Amino acid sequence: MKDYFRVSLRAEPRYRLGEPILVTFELTNISSQDVRLLVWNTPLEGEEVFQYFQVRRDGVTIPYDGRFVKRGEPEESSYRLVRAGESVTQQVDLTTSFPISEPGTYTVTLDAEILDAIPQEAGAPALRLSVNHEGFQLDPLSATFEVAEDGEPRPTVAENVRRELGPPQAPKTALAAAKISVLPPTLIGGTAAQQAEVRAAHENAGAFGEESRHHLAWTPGAGNAASTEWFGAYDAARYSTVSTHFNDICSVLAGQTITYDLTGSGCQPGWYAYTYKGTRKVWLCSAFWNAGVTGTDSKFGTLVHELSHAVSSTDDLAYGQTNARALASTKPADAVRNADNHEYFAEEVSELMVTAPVLWNNGKAYFFVAGKYYRYDVATDKVDPGYPLPIAPNWTGLFADRVDAGVVWPNGKAYFFRGPEYVRYDIAADRVDPGYPLPISPYWPGLWPDGIDAAVVWPNGKAYFFRGSEYMRYDIAADRVDPGYPLPISPYWPGLWPADLTGGVVWNNGKAYFFRGSEYVRYDIAADKVDPGYPLPVNPYWPGLP
């Protein structure tokens, strides 16, 4: 198909600093066949410059400073029909996305791929899903020009956005041991329902982003299968870079206000969202609203993708799981710089962390993982067939996207927590009681108002709640936290991890089980300590759990 086309790139020999630098791309169909071309990330898209040009000044690469887009599946308007013998041209202003700030000799080089080309024969489709794309690489073309010192440099579109928003605070290099809380975002436009969806996705980006940074810390090195899948064979420097990216993203979510534009301004069909490096603003597009709350290419994953651009200066080098996996396998250094690899890593980790385990009075235990749950048969010691299942509609009224912690009270009720809210679940009626969710504060006197990690009820009439590196003892009869709390987990829970539990449950054998990532410990309630030989991996000791 490449032989069907001839391309050229032209520039004026000389420009003045501060004026638009227009280069002209031309593509000619020299075949006898009409062809529809997917124009994404090529000059034919007619948008601000994307990453299809490389610009150098006197041999030094000028960094791209334009828009970064998460794309979904193309729509019919994403293609352009180029008839046999037809030439199509597009002028592009390099100054919109490359900081042309000094005089000198510049070279612009085309580095672009036609992702899909569909010959227009009888019955040919107008578009294809990405798994069926058949494209080709355009020949590399270069044009050289001079820029004379004759004015003030033009700011890029990204620089204009950064000036409008003001400089962001520097990301923290490390997070405190205490549990982080995500700051509420600023929302522009959208319906009330859309705003609620964005707030939930924002909270999930914080929660699952935190799980991602923990997973990298808890399972370091070559043993981290999810890291290997998305970032390639273990390399200490690359592993450290990815860990820093997720630490910085979580720091920003905890310490800076993110703005989301819900108006669709600047969006094109098939886009999820876009942003600019060094900003704290994300524009949400049509594909975002059709995305799932969890899973692959989810709403929260989209935000992780865009925040990796804005906070950690990642690029868009490959789109989709297939291409991202291939990048990790063949070019791991590029995978570490690719936004989709960060998104898919976070989405996979969200499916690995068991949270909020509860033991029902029917001999079953229930474990929650992102937007799904597992039913565990205590007698047979394994997950029942057919699981996991989605939380909605199987748990009427329960949080459908994420459950942080759960605990069964002696009153026939279970309490489930998510962020700053909780619900009361009637076990006999198998549904959430009317009037919920409610805020944790003031209904749980003395308890943290947000971010509960785990909870268990002990035989002594006390409940224990964990958050970050601390715990609280809750008097069930008095319905309040006992005086003197919180206290540090260590040394009051011998053998337990000192921070960041992901779940806890009391079994009927005098033992409690606590989970953190891919590991668990068995806690002897009478001896008040973890049994010898723990922690152990969840898999294979809890058959059927992730």
Coordinates of C-alpha atoms in Angstrom, one line a residue:
M1 CA 0.0 0.0 0.0
K2 CA 2.9 2.4 0.7
D3 CA 3.7 2.3 -3.1
Y4 CA 0.4 3.9 -3.8
F5 CA 1.5 7.2 -2.4
R6 CA 4.1 9.9 -3.0
V7 CA 4.8 12.4 -0.2
S8 CA 6.7 15.7 0.0
L9 CA 7.5 18.3 2.7
R10 CA 8.3 21.9 1.9
A11 CA 9.4 24.9 4.0
E12 CA 10.3 28.5 3.1
P13 CA 14.1 29.0 3.2
R14 CA 13.9 31.7 5.8
Y15 CA 11.5 32.9 8.6
R16 CA 11.6 35.6 11.2
L17 CA 11.6 34.7 14.9
G18 CA 8.1 35.3 16.2
E19 CA 6.2 34.6 13.0
P20 CA 4.4 31.4 12.1
I21 CA 6.6 28.8 10.6
L22 CA 4.4 27.1 8.1
V23 CA 5.6 23.9 6.5
T24 CA 3.5 22.1 3.8
F25 CA 2.9 18.4 3.6
E26 CA 1.6 16.9 0.4
L27 CA 0.4 13.4 -0.3
T28 CA -0.4 12.2 -3.8
N29 CA -2.3 9.0 -4.6
I30 CA -0.3 7.7 -7.7
S31 CA -2.3 4.5 -7.9
S32 CA -5.5 3.8 -9.8
Q33 CA -7.3 2.9 -6.6
D34 CA -9.3 5.2 -4.3
V35 CA -8.1 4.8 -0.7
R36 CA -9.5 5.8 2.7
L37 CA -6.6 6.8 5.1
L38 CA -6.8 7.0 8.9
V39 CA -5.2 10.4 9.4
W40 CA -4.6 10.3 13.1
N41 CA -1.2 11.7 14.2
T42 CA -0.4 12.8 10.6
P43 CA -0.4 16.3 9.1
L44 CA -3.7 15.4 7.4
E45 CA -5.5 15.4 10.7
G46 CA -5.4 19.2 10.5
E47 CA -4.9 19.7 14.2
E48 CA -2.2 21.3 16.3
V49 CA 1.0 19.5 15.6
F50 CA 1.2 16.1 17.2
Q51 CA 4.3 13.9 17.5
Y52 CA 4.8 13.2 13.8
F53 CA 7.6 15.8 13.4
Q54 CA 11.0 16.0 14.8
V55 CA 12.6 19.4 14.9
R56 CA 16.3 20.2 15.4
R57 CA 18.1 23.5 15.7
D58 CA 21.8 23.3 14.7
G59 CA 21.6 19.6 15.5
V60 CA 20.0 19.9 18.9
T61 CA 16.5 18.3 19.3
I62 CA 13.7 20.8 20.1
P63 CA 11.2 19.1 22.5
Y64 CA 7.6 18.6 21.5
D65 CA 5.3 20.9 23.5
G66 CA 1.9 20.2 22.1
R67 CA -1.2 18.3 22.8
F68 CA -1.2 14.7 24.1
V69 CA -4.3 12.7 23.3
K70 CA -5.6 9.3 24.5
R71 CA -7.4 7.9 21.5
G72 CA -10.0 5.2 21.3
E73 CA -11.4 3.5 18.2
P74 CA -11.6 5.6 15.0
E75 CA -14.8 6.9 13.6
E76 CA -15.7 7.4 10.0
S77 CA -14.7 11.1 10.2
S78 CA -11.2 9.9 11.3
Y79 CA -10.6 8.7 7.8
R80 CA -10.0 10.8 4.6
L81 CA -10.7 9.6 1.2
V82 CA -7.9 10.2 -1.3
R83 CA -9.0 9.4 -4.8
A84 CA -6.8 7.9 -7.5
G85 CA -4.5 10.6 -8.9
E86 CA -5.5 13.1 -6.2
S87 CA -3.1 15.3 -4.2
V88 CA -4.0 16.6 -0.8
T89 CA -2.0 19.2 1.1
Q90 CA -1.9 20.5 4.7
Q91 CA 0.0 23.4 6.1
V92 CA 1.2 23.1 9.7
D93 CA 2.6 25.8 11.9
L94 CA 5.5 24.4 13.9
T95 CA 5.5 27.1 16.5
T96 CA 2.2 25.8 17.9
S97 CA 3.9 22.8 19.3
F98 CA 7.7 23.3 19.2
P99 CA 9.4 26.2 21.1
I100 CA 11.2 28.0 18.2
S101 CA 12.8 30.4 20.6
E102 CA 16.2 31.2 19.1
P103 CA 17.6 32.1 15.7
G104 CA 19.5 29.4 13.8
T105 CA 19.3 26.6 11.2
Y106 CA 16.4 24.3 11.8
T107 CA 15.5 20.9 10.3
V108 CA 12.1 19.4 10.4
T109 CA 11.7 15.7 9.7
L110 CA 8.5 13.8 9.1
D111 CA 8.2 10.6 11.3
A112 CA 4.7 9.4 10.7
E113 CA 2.7 6.3 10.1
I114 CA -0.6 5.8 8.3
L115 CA -2.3 3.5 10.8
D116 CA -4.9 2.2 8.4
A117 CA -5.5 2.3 4.7
I118 CA -8.7 0.9 3.2
P119 CA -8.9 0.5 -0.7
Q120 CA -12.3 1.6 -1.7
E121 CA -13.5 -1.5 -3.6
A122 CA -17.1 -2.7 -3.7
G123 CA -18.3 -3.5 -0.2
A124 CA -15.2 -2.0 1.5
P125 CA -15.8 -0.6 5.0
A126 CA -15.5 3.1 5.7
L127 CA -13.6 2.3 8.9
R128 CA -12.1 -0.6 10.8
L129 CA -11.4 -1.4 14.5
S130 CA -7.8 -1.1 15.5
V131 CA -7.2 -4.8 15.7
N132 CA -7.9 -5.0 11.9
H133 CA -5.8 -2.0 10.9
E134 CA -3.4 -2.4 7.9
G135 CA -1.2 0.6 7.6
F136 CA 2.3 1.7 6.5
Q137 CA 5.1 4.0 7.5
L138 CA 5.6 7.1 5.5
D139 CA 9.0 7.8 4.1
P140 CA 11.1 10.1 6.3
L141 CA 11.3 13.5 4.8
S142 CA 13.2 16.6 5.9
A143 CA 13.2 20.3 5.2
T144 CA 15.8 22.8 6.4
F145 CA 15.2 26.5 7.0
E146 CA 16.7 29.5 8.7
V147 CA 15.2 31.5 11.5
A148 CA 16.4 35.1 11.8
E149 CA 16.4 37.1 15.0
D150 CA 13.7 39.6 14.4
G151 CA 11.1 39.4 17.1
E152 CA 9.8 37.8 20.3
P153 CA 9.4 34.0 20.2
R154 CA 5.9 32.7 19.9
P155 CA 4.6 30.7 22.8
T156 CA 3.5 27.1 22.1
V157 CA -0.1 26.1 22.9
A158 CA 1.1 24.3 25.9
E159 CA 3.0 27.3 27.2
N160 CA -0.2 29.4 26.8
V161 CA -2.1 26.8 28.9
R162 CA 0.6 26.8 31.6
R163 CA 0.6 30.6 31.7
E164 CA -3.2 30.6 32.0
L165 CA -3.2 28.0 34.8
G166 CA -0.1 29.3 36.6
P167 CA 2.9 27.2 37.6
P168 CA 2.1 23.9 39.4
Q169 CA 3.8 23.1 42.6
A170 CA 6.8 20.8 42.3
P171 CA 5.8 17.2 42.8
K172 CA 6.9 15.6 46.0
T173 CA 9.8 13.2 45.7
A174 CA 8.4 11.0 48.4
L175 CA 5.1 10.4 50.1
A176 CA 4.6 10.3 53.8
A177 CA 3.8 7.0 55.4
A178 CA 0.4 8.3 56.4
K179 CA -2.5 7.5 54.1
I180 CA -3.0 10.1 51.3
S181 CA -6.3 11.7 50.5
V182 CA -7.1 12.9 47.0
L183 CA -8.0 16.6 46.8
P184 CA -11.4 17.3 45.1
P185 CA -11.0 18.4 41.5
T186 CA -12.2 21.6 39.8
L187 CA -14.8 20.8 37.2
I188 CA -15.7 23.0 34.1
G189 CA -19.1 22.3 32.4
G190 CA -20.9 19.0 32.2
T191 CA -24.1 17.7 33.6
A192 CA -24.5 16.8 37.3
A193 CA -24.3 13.1 36.3
Q194 CA -21.1 13.7 34.3
Q195 CA -19.6 15.6 37.1
A196 CA -20.3 12.8 39.5
E197 CA -18.7 10.3 37.1
V198 CA -15.5 12.5 36.9
R199 CA -15.3 12.9 40.7
A200 CA -15.5 9.1 41.0
A201 CA -12.9 8.5 38.3
H202 CA -10.6 11.1 40.0
E203 CA -10.9 9.3 43.3
N204 CA -10.3 6.0 41.7
A205 CA -7.2 7.4 39.9
G206 CA -5.9 8.3 43.4
A207 CA -6.8 5.0 45.0
F208 CA -5.6 2.7 42.2
G209 CA -2.6 4.9 41.6
E210 CA -1.7 4.4 45.2
E211 CA -2.1 0.7 44.8
S212 CA 0.2 0.9 41.8
R213 CA 3.0 2.6 43.6
H214 CA 2.6 0.2 46.5
H215 CA 2.7 -2.8 44.2
L216 CA 6.0 -1.6 42.8
A217 CA 7.4 -1.2 46.3
W218 CA 5.9 -4.4 47.8
T219 CA 6.9 -6.7 44.9
P220 CA 10.2 -5.2 43.7
G221 CA 12.4 -6.4 40.9
A222 CA 12.1 -9.2 38.4
G223 CA 9.3 -10.9 40.5
N224 CA 6.8 -8.2 39.6
A225 CA 4.9 -9.8 36.7
A226 CA 2.7 -6.8 36.0
S227 CA 5.8 -4.5 35.8
T228 CA 7.4 -7.0 33.4
E229 CA 4.3 -7.1 31.3
W230 CA 4.0 -3.4 30.8
F231 CA 7.6 -2.1 31.3
G232 CA 9.7 -4.9 30.2
A233 CA 12.4 -7.2 31.7
Y234 CA 13.6 -5.9 35.0
D235 CA 16.1 -3.1 34.9
A236 CA 16.8 -1.2 38.2
A237 CA 17.0 2.3 36.6
R238 CA 13.8 1.8 34.6
Y239 CA 12.0 0.3 37.6
S240 CA 13.0 3.3 39.6
T241 CA 11.7 5.7 36.9
V242 CA 8.3 4.0 36.8
S243 CA 8.1 4.1 40.7
T244 CA 9.0 7.8 40.6
H245 CA 6.2 8.4 38.1
F246 CA 3.5 6.8 40.2
N247 CA 4.8 8.5 43.4
D248 CA 4.7 11.9 41.7
I249 CA 1.2 11.3 40.2
C250 CA -0.1 10.3 43.7
S251 CA 1.7 13.3 45.2
V252 CA 0.0 15.7 42.8
L253 CA -3.4 14.1 43.4
A254 CA -2.9 14.5 47.1
G255 CA -1.4 18.0 47.1
Q256 CA -2.6 19.9 44.0
T257 CA -6.0 20.6 42.5
I258 CA -6.6 19.0 39.1
T259 CA -9.0 20.8 36.7
Y260 CA -11.2 18.8 34.3
D261 CA -12.9 20.4 31.3
L262 CA -16.1 18.5 30.5
T263 CA -17.3 20.8 27.7
G264 CA -15.7 18.8 24.9
S265 CA -13.7 21.9 23.8
G266 CA -10.9 21.0 21.3
C267 CA -12.0 17.3 21.1
Q268 CA -12.2 15.1 18.0
P269 CA -14.3 12.0 17.4
G270 CA -12.7 8.9 19.0
W271 CA -10.8 10.8 21.7
Y272 CA -10.9 10.0 25.4
A273 CA -9.1 13.0 26.7
Y274 CA -6.1 15.3 26.1
T275 CA -3.7 17.4 28.1
Y276 CA -0.3 19.2 28.0
K277 CA 2.9 18.5 29.8
G278 CA 3.5 20.5 33.0
T279 CA -0.1 21.4 33.4
R280 CA -2.8 20.3 35.9
K281 CA -5.7 20.4 33.5
V282 CA -7.3 17.6 31.5
W283 CA -9.9 17.9 28.8
L284 CA -12.4 15.1 28.6
C285 CA -13.8 13.9 25.2
S286 CA -16.6 11.7 23.9
A287 CA -14.9 8.3 24.3
F288 CA -14.4 9.0 28.0
W289 CA -18.2 8.9 28.7
N290 CA -18.6 5.5 27.2
A291 CA -15.6 4.0 29.1
G292 CA -16.2 1.6 32.0
V293 CA -15.5 2.8 35.5
T294 CA -12.9 0.0 35.9
G295 CA -11.2 -2.5 33.6
T296 CA -9.3 -1.9 30.4
D297 CA -9.4 1.7 28.9
S298 CA -11.5 2.8 31.9
K299 CA -12.4 6.2 33.1
F300 CA -9.9 6.2 35.9
G301 CA -7.3 4.6 33.6
T302 CA -7.8 7.5 31.2
L303 CA -7.0 10.0 34.0
V304 CA -3.9 8.0 34.9
H305 CA -2.9 8.1 31.2
E306 CA -3.3 11.9 31.0
L307 CA -1.7 12.6 34.4
S308 CA 1.3 10.6 33.4
H309 CA 1.7 13.2 30.6
A310 CA 1.0 16.2 32.7
V311 CA 3.0 15.2 35.8
S312 CA 5.7 12.8 34.5
S313 CA 6.1 14.0 30.9
T314 CA 5.4 10.7 29.3
D315 CA 4.8 10.5 25.6
D316 CA 2.3 8.7 23.2
L317 CA 4.6 6.2 21.5
A318 CA 2.1 3.3 21.2
Y319 CA -1.7 3.0 21.7
G320 CA -3.7 -0.1 22.8
Q321 CA -2.8 -3.1 24.9
T322 CA -1.3 -5.1 22.0
N323 CA 1.0 -2.3 21.0
A324 CA 1.9 -1.4 24.6
R325 CA 2.8 -5.0 25.4
A326 CA 5.0 -5.2 22.3
L327 CA 6.7 -2.0 23.2
A328 CA 7.5 -3.4 26.7
S329 CA 8.9 -6.5 25.1
T330 CA 11.0 -5.0 22.3
K331 CA 11.7 -1.4 23.5
P332 CA 11.3 -1.3 27.3
A333 CA 13.0 2.1 27.5
D334 CA 10.2 3.5 25.3
A335 CA 7.5 1.6 27.4
V336 CA 8.7 3.5 30.5
R337 CA 8.0 6.8 28.6
N338 CA 4.6 5.7 27.1
A339 CA 1.4 6.8 28.7
D340 CA -0.7 3.8 27.7
N341 CA 1.8 1.5 29.5
H342 CA 1.2 3.4 32.7
E343 CA -2.5 3.2 32.3
Y344 CA -2.6 -0.5 31.6
F345 CA -0.2 -1.2 34.5
A346 CA -2.5 0.7 36.9
E347 CA -5.6 -1.1 35.5
E348 CA -4.0 -4.5 35.9
V349 CA -2.9 -3.8 39.5
S350 CA -6.4 -2.7 40.3
E351 CA -7.6 -6.2 39.4
L352 CA -4.9 -7.8 41.7
M353 CA -5.6 -6.2 45.0
V354 CA -8.2 -7.9 47.1
T355 CA -10.0 -5.5 49.5
A356 CA -12.9 -5.4 52.0
P357 CA -13.2 -9.2 52.8
V358 CA -16.2 -10.0 54.9
L359 CA -17.4 -13.4 56.3
W360 CA -21.2 -13.9 55.9
N361 CA -23.3 -16.2 58.1
N362 CA -23.9 -18.6 55.2
G363 CA -20.4 -20.1 55.2
K364 CA -19.2 -17.8 52.5
A365 CA -16.7 -15.0 52.4
Y366 CA -16.7 -12.2 49.9
F367 CA -13.7 -10.4 48.5
F368 CA -13.8 -7.2 46.4
V369 CA -11.4 -6.4 43.6
A370 CA -12.0 -3.0 41.8
G371 CA -15.6 -3.3 40.4
K372 CA -15.9 -7.1 40.9
Y373 CA -16.2 -9.5 43.8
Y374 CA -15.4 -13.1 44.5
R375 CA -17.4 -15.5 46.7
Y376 CA -15.2 -17.8 48.7
D377 CA -16.5 -21.1 50.2
V378 CA -15.0 -21.5 53.6
A379 CA -15.7 -25.3 53.8
T380 CA -14.1 -26.2 50.5
D381 CA -11.5 -23.4 50.9
K382 CA -11.7 -22.1 47.4
V383 CA -13.6 -19.5 45.2
D384 CA -16.9 -20.8 44.0
P385 CA -17.3 -21.5 40.2
G386 CA -18.4 -18.5 38.1
Y387 CA -16.6 -15.8 39.9
P388 CA -15.6 -13.0 39.8
L389 CA -18.9 -11.2 39.0
P390 CA -19.5 -7.4 38.8
I391 CA -20.6 -5.7 42.0
A392 CA -23.6 -4.1 40.3
P393 CA -26.3 -5.4 40.2
N394 CA -25.4 -8.2 42.5
W395 CA -25.0 -6.0 45.6
T396 CA -28.0 -3.7 45.6
G397 CA -27.0 -0.2 46.6
L398 CA -23.3 -1.0 47.1
F399 CA -20.5 1.1 45.6
A400 CA -20.1 -0.3 42.1
D401 CA -16.6 0.7 41.3
R402 CA -14.5 0.2 44.4
V403 CA -14.9 -0.9 48.0
D404 CA -12.1 0.0 50.3
A405 CA -13.0 -1.8 53.5
G406 CA -15.8 -3.9 54.9
V407 CA -16.7 -5.2 58.3
V408 CA -19.6 -7.3 59.7
W409 CA -21.2 -5.9 62.9
P410 CA -22.9 -8.0 65.6
N411 CA -26.3 -6.5 64.7
G412 CA -26.7 -8.4 61.4
K413 CA -25.4 -5.5 59.4
A414 CA -22.3 -5.1 57.4
Y415 CA -20.6 -1.7 56.8
F416 CA -18.7 -0.9 53.6
F417 CA -16.4 2.1 53.2
R418 CA -15.3 3.9 50.1
G419 CA -13.3 7.1 50.4
P420 CA -15.2 9.5 52.7
E421 CA -18.5 7.5 52.6
Y422 CA -20.0 4.3 53.9
V423 CA -23.1 2.2 53.5
R424 CA -24.9 -0.1 55.9
Y425 CA -25.8 -3.4 54.3
D426 CA -28.6 -5.5 55.6
I427 CA -27.4 -9.1 55.4
A428 CA -30.8 -10.7 55.7
A429 CA -32.5 -8.4 53.1
D430 CA -29.4 -8.6 50.9
R431 CA -29.3 -4.9 50.1
V432 CA -28.1 -1.5 51.3
D433 CA -30.4 0.1 53.8
P434 CA -32.3 3.2 52.6
G435 CA -30.6 6.6 53.0
Y436 CA -27.1 5.5 52.2
P437 CA -24.3 6.3 51.4
L438 CA -23.5 8.8 54.2
P439 CA -20.3 10.5 55.2
I440 CA -18.1 8.7 57.7
S441 CA -17.9 11.8 59.8
P442 CA -20.0 12.4 62.0
Y443 CA -21.6 9.0 62.1
W444 CA -18.5 7.2 63.3
P445 CA -17.3 9.4 66.3
G446 CA -13.5 9.7 66.4
L447 CA -12.9 7.6 63.3
W448 CA -10.9 9.0 60.3
P449 CA -13.2 10.8 57.9
D450 CA -11.7 9.3 54.8
G451 CA -9.5 6.4 53.4
I452 CA -10.2 3.4 55.7
D453 CA -7.9 0.5 54.6
A454 CA -9.3 -2.4 56.6
A455 CA -11.5 -3.3 59.5
V456 CA -12.1 -6.3 61.8
V457 CA -14.4 -7.1 64.7
W458 CA -12.6 -8.9 67.6
P459 CA -14.4 -11.2 70.1
N460 CA -13.8 -8.6 72.9
G461 CA -16.6 -6.3 71.6
K462 CA -14.1 -4.0 69.9
A463 CA -13.6 -3.2 66.2
Y464 CA -10.2 -2.3 64.8
F465 CA -9.8 0.1 61.9
F466 CA -6.6 0.6 59.9
R467 CA -5.5 3.6 57.8
G468 CA -2.0 4.0 56.5
S469 CA 0.4 3.3 59.3
E470 CA -2.1 3.7 62.1
Y471 CA -5.1 1.9 63.7
M472 CA -8.0 2.8 65.9
R473 CA -10.0 0.7 68.4
Y474 CA -13.7 1.2 68.2
D475 CA -16.0 0.4 71.1
I476 CA -19.1 -1.2 69.5
A477 CA -21.3 -0.8 72.6
A478 CA -20.4 2.8 73.1
D479 CA -20.3 3.5 69.4
R480 CA -17.2 5.6 69.4
V481 CA -13.4 5.3 69.1
D482 CA -11.7 4.6 72.5
P483 CA -9.6 7.4 74.0
G484 CA -5.9 7.5 73.1
Y485 CA -6.2 6.5 69.4
P486 CA -4.9 6.4 66.7
L487 CA -1.8 4.5 67.5
P488 CA 0.9 3.1 65.1
I489 CA 0.3 -0.4 63.9
S490 CA 3.9 -1.3 64.8
P491 CA 4.6 -2.5 67.6
Y492 CA 1.0 -3.1 68.7
W493 CA 0.3 -5.8 66.1
P494 CA 3.3 -8.1 66.3
G495 CA 4.2 -9.5 62.9
L496 CA 1.7 -7.4 61.0
W497 CA 2.9 -5.0 58.2
P498 CA 3.5 -1.6 59.6
A499 CA 1.4 0.2 57.0
D500 CA -1.1 0.1 54.1
L501 CA -3.2 -3.0 54.6
T502 CA -5.7 -3.8 51.9
G503 CA -8.1 -5.9 53.9
G504 CA -8.8 -7.9 57.0
V505 CA -11.3 -10.5 58.0
V506 CA -12.0 -12.7 61.1
W507 CA -12.5 -16.4 60.4
N508 CA -14.5 -18.8 62.7
N509 CA -11.3 -20.6 63.7
G510 CA -9.9 -18.0 66.2
K511 CA -7.8 -16.5 63.4
A512 CA -7.9 -13.3 61.5
Y513 CA -6.5 -12.9 58.0
F514 CA -4.9 -9.6 56.8
F515 CA -4.1 -8.8 53.2
R516 CA -1.6 -6.5 51.6
G517 CA -1.2 -6.6 47.9
S518 CA -0.3 -10.1 46.8
E519 CA 0.4 -11.4 50.3
Y520 CA -1.5 -12.3 53.5
V521 CA -0.8 -13.1 57.1
R522 CA -2.7 -15.3 59.6
Y523 CA -3.2 -13.5 63.0
D524 CA -3.8 -15.6 66.1
I525 CA -6.4 -13.6 68.1
A526 CA -5.7 -15.4 71.4
A527 CA -1.9 -15.1 71.2
D528 CA -2.2 -11.6 69.8
K529 CA 0.4 -12.0 67.1
V530 CA 0.9 -13.2 63.5
D531 CA 1.5 -16.9 63.3
P532 CA 5.0 -18.1 62.4
G533 CA 5.8 -18.5 58.7
Y534 CA 3.9 -15.5 57.4
P535 CA 3.5 -13.6 55.1
L536 CA 2.6 -16.0 52.3
P537 CA 1.4 -15.3 48.8
V538 CA -2.4 -15.1 48.3
N539 CA -2.0 -17.4 45.3
P540 CA -2.0 -20.4 45.7
Y541 CA -3.1 -20.5 49.3
W542 CA -6.5 -18.9 48.5
P543 CA -7.5 -20.9 45.4
G544 CA -9.3 -18.7 42.8
L545 CA -8.4 -15.3 44.2
P546 CA -6.2 -13.1 42.1

